[in-house]
PDB file of C-alpha atoms in Angstrom:
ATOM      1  CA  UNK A   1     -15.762  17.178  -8.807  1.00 36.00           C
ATOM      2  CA  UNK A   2     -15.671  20.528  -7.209  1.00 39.00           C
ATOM      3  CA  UNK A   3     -12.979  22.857  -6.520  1.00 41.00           C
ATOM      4  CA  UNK A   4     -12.413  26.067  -6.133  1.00 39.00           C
ATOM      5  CA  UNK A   5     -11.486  27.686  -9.453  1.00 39.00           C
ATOM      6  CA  UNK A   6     -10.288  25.043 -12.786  1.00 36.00           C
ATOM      7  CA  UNK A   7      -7.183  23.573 -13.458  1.00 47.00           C
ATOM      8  CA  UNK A   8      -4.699  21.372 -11.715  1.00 51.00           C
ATOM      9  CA  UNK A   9      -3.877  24.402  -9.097  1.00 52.00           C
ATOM     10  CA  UNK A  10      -7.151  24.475  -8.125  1.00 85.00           C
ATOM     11  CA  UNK A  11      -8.339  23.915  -4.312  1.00 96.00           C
ATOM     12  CA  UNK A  12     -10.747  21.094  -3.572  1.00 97.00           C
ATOM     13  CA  UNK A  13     -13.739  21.672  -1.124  1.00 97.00           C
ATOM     14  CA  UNK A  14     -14.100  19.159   1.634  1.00 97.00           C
ATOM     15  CA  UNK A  15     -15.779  16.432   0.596  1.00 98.00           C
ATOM     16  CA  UNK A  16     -14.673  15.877  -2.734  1.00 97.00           C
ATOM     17  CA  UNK A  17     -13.775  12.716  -4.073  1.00 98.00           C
ATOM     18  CA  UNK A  18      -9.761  12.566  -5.642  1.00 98.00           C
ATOM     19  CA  UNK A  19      -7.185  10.163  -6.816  1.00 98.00           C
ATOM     20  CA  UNK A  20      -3.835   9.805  -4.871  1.00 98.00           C
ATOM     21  CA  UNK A  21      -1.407   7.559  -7.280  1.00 98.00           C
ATOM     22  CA  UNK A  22       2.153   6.761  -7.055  1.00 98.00           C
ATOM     23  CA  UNK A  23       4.092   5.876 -10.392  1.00 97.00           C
ATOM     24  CA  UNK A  24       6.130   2.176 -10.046  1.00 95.00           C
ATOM     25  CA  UNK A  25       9.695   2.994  -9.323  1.00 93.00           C
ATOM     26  CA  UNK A  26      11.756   3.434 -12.465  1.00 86.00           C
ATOM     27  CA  UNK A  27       9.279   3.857 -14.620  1.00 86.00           C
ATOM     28  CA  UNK A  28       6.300   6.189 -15.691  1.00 87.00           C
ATOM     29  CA  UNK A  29       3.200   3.481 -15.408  1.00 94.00           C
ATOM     30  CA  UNK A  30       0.778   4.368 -11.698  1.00 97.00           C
ATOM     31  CA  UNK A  31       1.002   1.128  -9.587  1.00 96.00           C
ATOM     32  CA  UNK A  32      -1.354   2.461  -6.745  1.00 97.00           C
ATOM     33  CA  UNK A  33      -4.274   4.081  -6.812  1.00 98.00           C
ATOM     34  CA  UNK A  34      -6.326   4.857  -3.928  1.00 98.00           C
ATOM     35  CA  UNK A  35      -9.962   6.841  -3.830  1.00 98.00           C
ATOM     36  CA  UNK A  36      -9.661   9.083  -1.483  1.00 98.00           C
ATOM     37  CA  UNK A  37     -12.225  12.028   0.580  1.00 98.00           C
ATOM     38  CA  UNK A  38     -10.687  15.723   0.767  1.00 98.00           C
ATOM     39  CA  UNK A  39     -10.716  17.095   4.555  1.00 98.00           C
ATOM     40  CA  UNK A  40      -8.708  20.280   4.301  1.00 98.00           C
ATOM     41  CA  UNK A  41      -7.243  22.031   1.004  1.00 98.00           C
ATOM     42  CA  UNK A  42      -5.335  25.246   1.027  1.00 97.00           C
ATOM     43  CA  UNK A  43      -1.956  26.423   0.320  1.00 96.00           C
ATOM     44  CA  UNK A  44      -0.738  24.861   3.946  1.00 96.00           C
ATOM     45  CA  UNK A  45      -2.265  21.704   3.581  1.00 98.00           C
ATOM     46  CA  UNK A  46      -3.552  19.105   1.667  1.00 98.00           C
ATOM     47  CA  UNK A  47      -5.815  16.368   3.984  1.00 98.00           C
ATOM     48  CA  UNK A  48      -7.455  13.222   2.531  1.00 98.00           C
ATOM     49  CA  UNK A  49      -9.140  10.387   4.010  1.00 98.00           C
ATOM     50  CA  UNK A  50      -8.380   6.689   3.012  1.00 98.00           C
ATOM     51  CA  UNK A  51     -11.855   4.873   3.913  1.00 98.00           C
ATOM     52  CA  UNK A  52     -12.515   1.584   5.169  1.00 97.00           C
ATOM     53  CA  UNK A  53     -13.144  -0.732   2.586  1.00 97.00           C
ATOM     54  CA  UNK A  54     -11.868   1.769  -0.359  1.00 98.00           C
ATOM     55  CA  UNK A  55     -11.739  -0.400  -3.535  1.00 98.00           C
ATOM     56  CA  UNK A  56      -7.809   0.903  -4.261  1.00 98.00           C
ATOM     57  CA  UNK A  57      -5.154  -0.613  -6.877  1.00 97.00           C
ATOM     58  CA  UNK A  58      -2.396  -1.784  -6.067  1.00 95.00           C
ATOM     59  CA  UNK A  59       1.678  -3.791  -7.417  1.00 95.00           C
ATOM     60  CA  UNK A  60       1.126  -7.415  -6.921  1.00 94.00           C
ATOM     61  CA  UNK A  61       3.660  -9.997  -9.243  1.00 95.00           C
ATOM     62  CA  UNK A  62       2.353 -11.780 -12.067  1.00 95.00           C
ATOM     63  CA  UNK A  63       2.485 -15.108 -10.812  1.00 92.00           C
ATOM     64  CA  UNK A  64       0.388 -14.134  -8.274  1.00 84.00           C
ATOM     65  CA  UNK A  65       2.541 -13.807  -5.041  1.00 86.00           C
ATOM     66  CA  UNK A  66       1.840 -11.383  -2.928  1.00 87.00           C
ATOM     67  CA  UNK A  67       4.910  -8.589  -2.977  1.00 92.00           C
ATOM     68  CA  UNK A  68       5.058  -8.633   0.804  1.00 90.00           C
ATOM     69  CA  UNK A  69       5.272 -12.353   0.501  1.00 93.00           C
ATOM     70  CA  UNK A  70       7.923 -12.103  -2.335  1.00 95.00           C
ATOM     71  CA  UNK A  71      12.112 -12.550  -0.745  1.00 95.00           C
ATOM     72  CA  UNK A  72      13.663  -9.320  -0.311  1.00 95.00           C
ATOM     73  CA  UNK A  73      16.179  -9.869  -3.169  1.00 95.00           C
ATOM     74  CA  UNK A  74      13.843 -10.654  -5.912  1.00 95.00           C
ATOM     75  CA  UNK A  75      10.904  -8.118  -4.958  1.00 95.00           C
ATOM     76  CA  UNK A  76      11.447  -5.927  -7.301  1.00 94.00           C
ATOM     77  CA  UNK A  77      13.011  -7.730 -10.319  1.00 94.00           C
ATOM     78  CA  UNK A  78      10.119 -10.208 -10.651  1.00 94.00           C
ATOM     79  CA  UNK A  79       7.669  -9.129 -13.423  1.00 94.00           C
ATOM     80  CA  UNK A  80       4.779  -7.193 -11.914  1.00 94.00           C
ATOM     81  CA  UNK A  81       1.000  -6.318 -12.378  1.00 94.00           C
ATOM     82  CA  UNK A  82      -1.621  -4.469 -10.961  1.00 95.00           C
ATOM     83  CA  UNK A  83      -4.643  -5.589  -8.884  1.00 94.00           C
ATOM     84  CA  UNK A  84      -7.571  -4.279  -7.512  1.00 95.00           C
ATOM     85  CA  UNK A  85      -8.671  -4.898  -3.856  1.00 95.00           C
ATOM     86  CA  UNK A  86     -10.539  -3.075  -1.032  1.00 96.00           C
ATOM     87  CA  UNK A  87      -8.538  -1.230   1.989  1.00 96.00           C
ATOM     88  CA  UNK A  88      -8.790  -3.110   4.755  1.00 91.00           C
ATOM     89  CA  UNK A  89      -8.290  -2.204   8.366  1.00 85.00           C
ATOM     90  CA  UNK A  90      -9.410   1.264   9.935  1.00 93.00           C
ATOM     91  CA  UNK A  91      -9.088   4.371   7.998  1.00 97.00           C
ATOM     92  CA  UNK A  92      -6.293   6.676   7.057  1.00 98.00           C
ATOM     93  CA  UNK A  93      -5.783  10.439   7.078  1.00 98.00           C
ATOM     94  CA  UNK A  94      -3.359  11.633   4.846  1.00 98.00           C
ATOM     95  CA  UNK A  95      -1.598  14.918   5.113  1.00 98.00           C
ATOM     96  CA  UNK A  96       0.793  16.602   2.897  1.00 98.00           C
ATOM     97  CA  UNK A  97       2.265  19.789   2.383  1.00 97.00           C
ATOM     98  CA  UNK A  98       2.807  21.571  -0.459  1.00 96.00           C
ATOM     99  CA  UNK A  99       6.194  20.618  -1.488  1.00 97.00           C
ATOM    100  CA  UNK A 100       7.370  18.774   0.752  1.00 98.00           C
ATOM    101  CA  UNK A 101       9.207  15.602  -0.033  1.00 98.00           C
ATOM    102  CA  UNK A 102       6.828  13.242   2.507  1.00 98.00           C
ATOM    103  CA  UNK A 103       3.289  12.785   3.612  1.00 98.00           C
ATOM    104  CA  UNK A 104       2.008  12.454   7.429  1.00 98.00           C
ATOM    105  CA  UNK A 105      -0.515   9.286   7.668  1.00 98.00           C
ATOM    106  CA  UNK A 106      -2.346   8.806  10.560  1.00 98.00           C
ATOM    107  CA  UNK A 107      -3.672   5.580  12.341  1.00 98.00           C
ATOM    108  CA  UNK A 108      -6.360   4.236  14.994  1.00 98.00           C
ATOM    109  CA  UNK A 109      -6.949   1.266  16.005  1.00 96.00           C
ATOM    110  CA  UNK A 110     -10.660   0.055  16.445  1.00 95.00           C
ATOM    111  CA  UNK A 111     -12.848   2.229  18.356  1.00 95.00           C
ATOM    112  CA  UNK A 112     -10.624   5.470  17.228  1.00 97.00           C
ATOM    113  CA  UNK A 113      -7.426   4.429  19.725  1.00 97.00           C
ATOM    114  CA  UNK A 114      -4.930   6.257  18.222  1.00 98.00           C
ATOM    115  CA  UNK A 115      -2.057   4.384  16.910  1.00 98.00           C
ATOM    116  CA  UNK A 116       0.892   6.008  15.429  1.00 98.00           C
ATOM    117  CA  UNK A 117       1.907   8.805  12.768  1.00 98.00           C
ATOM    118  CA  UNK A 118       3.706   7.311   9.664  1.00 98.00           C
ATOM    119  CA  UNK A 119       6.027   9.926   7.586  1.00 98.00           C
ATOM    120  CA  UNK A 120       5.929   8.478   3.954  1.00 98.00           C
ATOM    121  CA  UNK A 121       8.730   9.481   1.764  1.00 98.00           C
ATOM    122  CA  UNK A 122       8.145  10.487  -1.381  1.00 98.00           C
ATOM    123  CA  UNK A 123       8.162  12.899  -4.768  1.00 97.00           C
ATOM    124  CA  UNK A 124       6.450  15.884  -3.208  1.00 98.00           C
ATOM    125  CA  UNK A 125       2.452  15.363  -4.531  1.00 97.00           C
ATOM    126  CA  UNK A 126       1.973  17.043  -8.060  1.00 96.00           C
ATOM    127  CA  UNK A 127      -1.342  17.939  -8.690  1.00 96.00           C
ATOM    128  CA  UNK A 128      -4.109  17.381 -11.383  1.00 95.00           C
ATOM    129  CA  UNK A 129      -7.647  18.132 -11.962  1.00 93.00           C
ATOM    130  CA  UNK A 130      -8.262  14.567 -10.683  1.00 95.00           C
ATOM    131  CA  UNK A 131      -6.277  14.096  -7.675  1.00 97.00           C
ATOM    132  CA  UNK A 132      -2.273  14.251  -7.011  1.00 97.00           C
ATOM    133  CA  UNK A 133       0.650  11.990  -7.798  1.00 97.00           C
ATOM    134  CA  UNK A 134       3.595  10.892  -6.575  1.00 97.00           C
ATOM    135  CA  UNK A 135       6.518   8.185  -6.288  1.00 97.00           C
ATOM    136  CA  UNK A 136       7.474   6.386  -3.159  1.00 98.00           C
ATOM    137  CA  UNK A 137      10.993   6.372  -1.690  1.00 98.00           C
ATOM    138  CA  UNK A 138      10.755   3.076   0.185  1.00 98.00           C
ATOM    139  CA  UNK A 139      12.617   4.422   2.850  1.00 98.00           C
ATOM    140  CA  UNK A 140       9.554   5.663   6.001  1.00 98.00           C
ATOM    141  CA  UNK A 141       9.066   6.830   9.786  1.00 98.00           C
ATOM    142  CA  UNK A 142       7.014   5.516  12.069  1.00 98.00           C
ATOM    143  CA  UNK A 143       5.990   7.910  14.901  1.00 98.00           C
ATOM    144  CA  UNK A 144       4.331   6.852  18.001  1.00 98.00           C
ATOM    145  CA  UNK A 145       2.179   8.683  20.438  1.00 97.00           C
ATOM    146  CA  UNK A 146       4.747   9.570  23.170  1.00 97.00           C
ATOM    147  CA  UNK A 147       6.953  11.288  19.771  1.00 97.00           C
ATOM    148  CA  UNK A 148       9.284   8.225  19.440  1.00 98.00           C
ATOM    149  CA  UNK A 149      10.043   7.671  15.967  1.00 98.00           C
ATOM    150  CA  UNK A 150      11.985   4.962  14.388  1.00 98.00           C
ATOM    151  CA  UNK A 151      13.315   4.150  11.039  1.00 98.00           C
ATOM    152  CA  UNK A 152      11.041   1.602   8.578  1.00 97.00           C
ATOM    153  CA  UNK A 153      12.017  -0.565   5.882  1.00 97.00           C
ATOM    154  CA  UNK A 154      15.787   0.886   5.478  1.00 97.00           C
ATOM    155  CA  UNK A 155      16.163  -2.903   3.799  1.00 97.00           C
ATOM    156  CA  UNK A 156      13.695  -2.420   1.121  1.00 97.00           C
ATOM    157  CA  UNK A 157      15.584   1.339   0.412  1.00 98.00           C
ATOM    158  CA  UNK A 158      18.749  -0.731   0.161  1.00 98.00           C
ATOM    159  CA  UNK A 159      17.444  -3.004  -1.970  1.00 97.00           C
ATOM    160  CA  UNK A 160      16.356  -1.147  -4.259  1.00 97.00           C
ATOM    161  CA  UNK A 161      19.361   0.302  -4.566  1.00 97.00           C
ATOM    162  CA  UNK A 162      20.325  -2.448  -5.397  1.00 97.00           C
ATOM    163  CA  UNK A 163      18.111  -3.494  -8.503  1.00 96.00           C
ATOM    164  CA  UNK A 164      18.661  -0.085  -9.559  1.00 95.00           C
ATOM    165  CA  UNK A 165      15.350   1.717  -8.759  1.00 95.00           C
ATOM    166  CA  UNK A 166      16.910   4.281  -7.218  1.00 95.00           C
ATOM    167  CA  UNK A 167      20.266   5.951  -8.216  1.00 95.00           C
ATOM    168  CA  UNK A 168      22.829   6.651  -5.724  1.00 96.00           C
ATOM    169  CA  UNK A 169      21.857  10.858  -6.054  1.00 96.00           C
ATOM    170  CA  UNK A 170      18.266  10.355  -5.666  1.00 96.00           C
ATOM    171  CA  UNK A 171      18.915   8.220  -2.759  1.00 98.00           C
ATOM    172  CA  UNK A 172      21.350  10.892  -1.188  1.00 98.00           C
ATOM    173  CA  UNK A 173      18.191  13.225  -1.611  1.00 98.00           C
ATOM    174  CA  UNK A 174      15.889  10.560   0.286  1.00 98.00           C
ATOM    175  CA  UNK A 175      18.349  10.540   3.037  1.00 98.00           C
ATOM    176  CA  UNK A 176      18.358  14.309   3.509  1.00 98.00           C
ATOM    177  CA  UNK A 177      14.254  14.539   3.408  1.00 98.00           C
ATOM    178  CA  UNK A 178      14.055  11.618   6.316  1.00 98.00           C
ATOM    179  CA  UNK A 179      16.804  13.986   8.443  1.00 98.00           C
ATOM    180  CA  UNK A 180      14.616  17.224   7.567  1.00 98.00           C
ATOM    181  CA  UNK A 181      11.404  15.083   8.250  1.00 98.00           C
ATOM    182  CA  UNK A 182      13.224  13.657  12.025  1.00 98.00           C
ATOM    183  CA  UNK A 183      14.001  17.289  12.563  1.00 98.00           C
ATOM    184  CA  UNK A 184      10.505  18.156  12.052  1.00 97.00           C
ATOM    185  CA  UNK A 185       9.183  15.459  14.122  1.00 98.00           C
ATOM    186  CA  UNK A 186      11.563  16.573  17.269  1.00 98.00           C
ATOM    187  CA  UNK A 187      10.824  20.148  16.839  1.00 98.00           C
ATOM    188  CA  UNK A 188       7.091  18.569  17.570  1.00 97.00           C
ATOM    189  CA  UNK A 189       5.436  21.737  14.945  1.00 94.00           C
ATOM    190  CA  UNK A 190       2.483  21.110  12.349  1.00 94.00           C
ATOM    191  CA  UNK A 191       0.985  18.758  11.601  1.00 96.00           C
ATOM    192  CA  UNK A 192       2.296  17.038  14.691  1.00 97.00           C
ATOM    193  CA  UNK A 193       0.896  19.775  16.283  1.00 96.00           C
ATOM    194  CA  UNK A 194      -2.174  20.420  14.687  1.00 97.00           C
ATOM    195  CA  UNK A 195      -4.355  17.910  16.968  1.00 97.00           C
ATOM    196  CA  UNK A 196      -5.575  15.379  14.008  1.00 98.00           C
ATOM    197  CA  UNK A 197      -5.598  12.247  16.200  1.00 98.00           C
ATOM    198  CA  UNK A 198      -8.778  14.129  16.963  1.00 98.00           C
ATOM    199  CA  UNK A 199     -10.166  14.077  14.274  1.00 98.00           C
ATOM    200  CA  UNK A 200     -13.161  12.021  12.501  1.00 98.00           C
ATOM    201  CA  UNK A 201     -14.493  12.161   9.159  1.00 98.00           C
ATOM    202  CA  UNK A 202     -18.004  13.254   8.037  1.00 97.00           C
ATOM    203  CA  UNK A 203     -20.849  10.835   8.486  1.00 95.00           C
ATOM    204  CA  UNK A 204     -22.179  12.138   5.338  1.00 96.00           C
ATOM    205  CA  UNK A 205     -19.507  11.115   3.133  1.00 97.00           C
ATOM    206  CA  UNK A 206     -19.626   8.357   0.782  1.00 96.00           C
ATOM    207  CA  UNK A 207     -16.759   5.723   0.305  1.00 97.00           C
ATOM    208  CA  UNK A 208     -15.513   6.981  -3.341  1.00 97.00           C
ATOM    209  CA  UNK A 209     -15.347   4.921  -6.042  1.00 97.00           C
ATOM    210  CA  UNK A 210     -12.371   3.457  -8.073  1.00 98.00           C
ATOM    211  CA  UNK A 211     -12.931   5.058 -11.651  1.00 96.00           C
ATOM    212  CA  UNK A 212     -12.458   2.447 -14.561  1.00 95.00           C
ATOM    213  CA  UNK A 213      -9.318   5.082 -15.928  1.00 95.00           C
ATOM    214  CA  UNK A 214      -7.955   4.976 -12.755  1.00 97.00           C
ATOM    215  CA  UNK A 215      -4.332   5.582 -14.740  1.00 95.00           C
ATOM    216  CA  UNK A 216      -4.853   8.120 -17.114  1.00 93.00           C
ATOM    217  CA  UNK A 217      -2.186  10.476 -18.005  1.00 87.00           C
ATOM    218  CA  UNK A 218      -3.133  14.039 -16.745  1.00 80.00           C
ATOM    219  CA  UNK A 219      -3.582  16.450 -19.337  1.00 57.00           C
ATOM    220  CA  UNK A 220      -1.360  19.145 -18.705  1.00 55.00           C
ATOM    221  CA  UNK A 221       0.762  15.781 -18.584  1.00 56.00           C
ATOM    222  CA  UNK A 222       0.405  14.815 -22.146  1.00 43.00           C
ATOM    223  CA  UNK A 223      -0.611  17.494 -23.587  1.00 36.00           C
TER     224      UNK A 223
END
């Protein structure tokens, strides 16, 4: 892997393979796990790319349901795996900055028609030698290409309320990120700005790999 000095602080060079995870919700096991291709590292900006066809890990319920298939008011109290599958679809770019409670994911449609902007909320990324984690807040943006935005699954941050995954001050914080993040998609600035529906990855670059310990603990973690 290469980056630009050692340690979890370090910057990646473009091209380099990472993990992004997110931990399940109340509780400290990773639940997703996606390969992803570094476009951009600095202290601004962190830019990945989510191939097509990505062999990524993902929640699914042990008895095999789907989650997205699973009613709304027993999604999340139903015991749950993981599984592995591939990323299907077109591509994503990811962008997050440093600290910031939410990453900017970007869309096309097939033959590079762009699509929409999606603000994730989330822990703010925390970095490790092999990629960066976080833990979703349920609660997301969608942003189209004319700057409309509109609220996204406000019933699954309810409901998980609800069951408990998310306490009433954590969810106050959520709420305030998704008014700083609508205030940052009005005022139209990066990476809004920035021009990235323009973009297109490398030719060069590989699809990364899933590594078999996909969910170890970083070291300055457990150490």
């Amino acid at each position: 892997m290469r980056q630009a000095a050692a340690g979890p602080a370090a910057y990646w060079a473009p091209g380099t393979p990472i993990l992004w995870r997110y931990r399940e919700n109340g509780g400290e096991r990773f639940h997703i796990a996606r390969p992803v291709t570094v476009v951009r590292d600095d202290a601004e900006l962190l830019a990945v790319w989510l191939a097509p066809g990505t062999e990524c890990v993902k929640p699914a319920l042990a008895d095999g349901t789907p989650v997205h298939r699973e009613p709304l008011e027993s999604r999340y109290t139903k015991p749950r795996t993981v599984r592995r599958g591939r990323w299907l679809g077109t591509g994503v770019l990811k962008l997050a900055q440093p600290g910031v409670p939410w990453s900017v994911w970007l869309f096309w449609e097939p033959g590079w028609r762009f699509k929409n902007w999606y603000v994730n909320l989330e822990e703010p990324l925390v970095r490790w030698a092999g990629g960066v984690d976080s833990e979703d807040h349920f609660l997301d943006i969608d942003v189209r290409p004319d700057r409309s935005w509109r609220w996204r699954d406000e019933d699954e941050f309810a409901q998980a309320q609800r069951d408990g995954l998310m306490p009433a001050r954590t969810a106050e914080r959520v709420r305030a990120a998704g008014r700083a993040a609508v205030a940052a998609i009005e005022e139209w600035g990066p990476p809004f700005s920035d021009g990235w529906p323009g973009w297109r990855p490398d030719a060069s670059w590989a699809v990364p790999s899933l590594p078999e310990d996909w969910d170890r603990t970083p070291a300055h973690v457990s150490s």
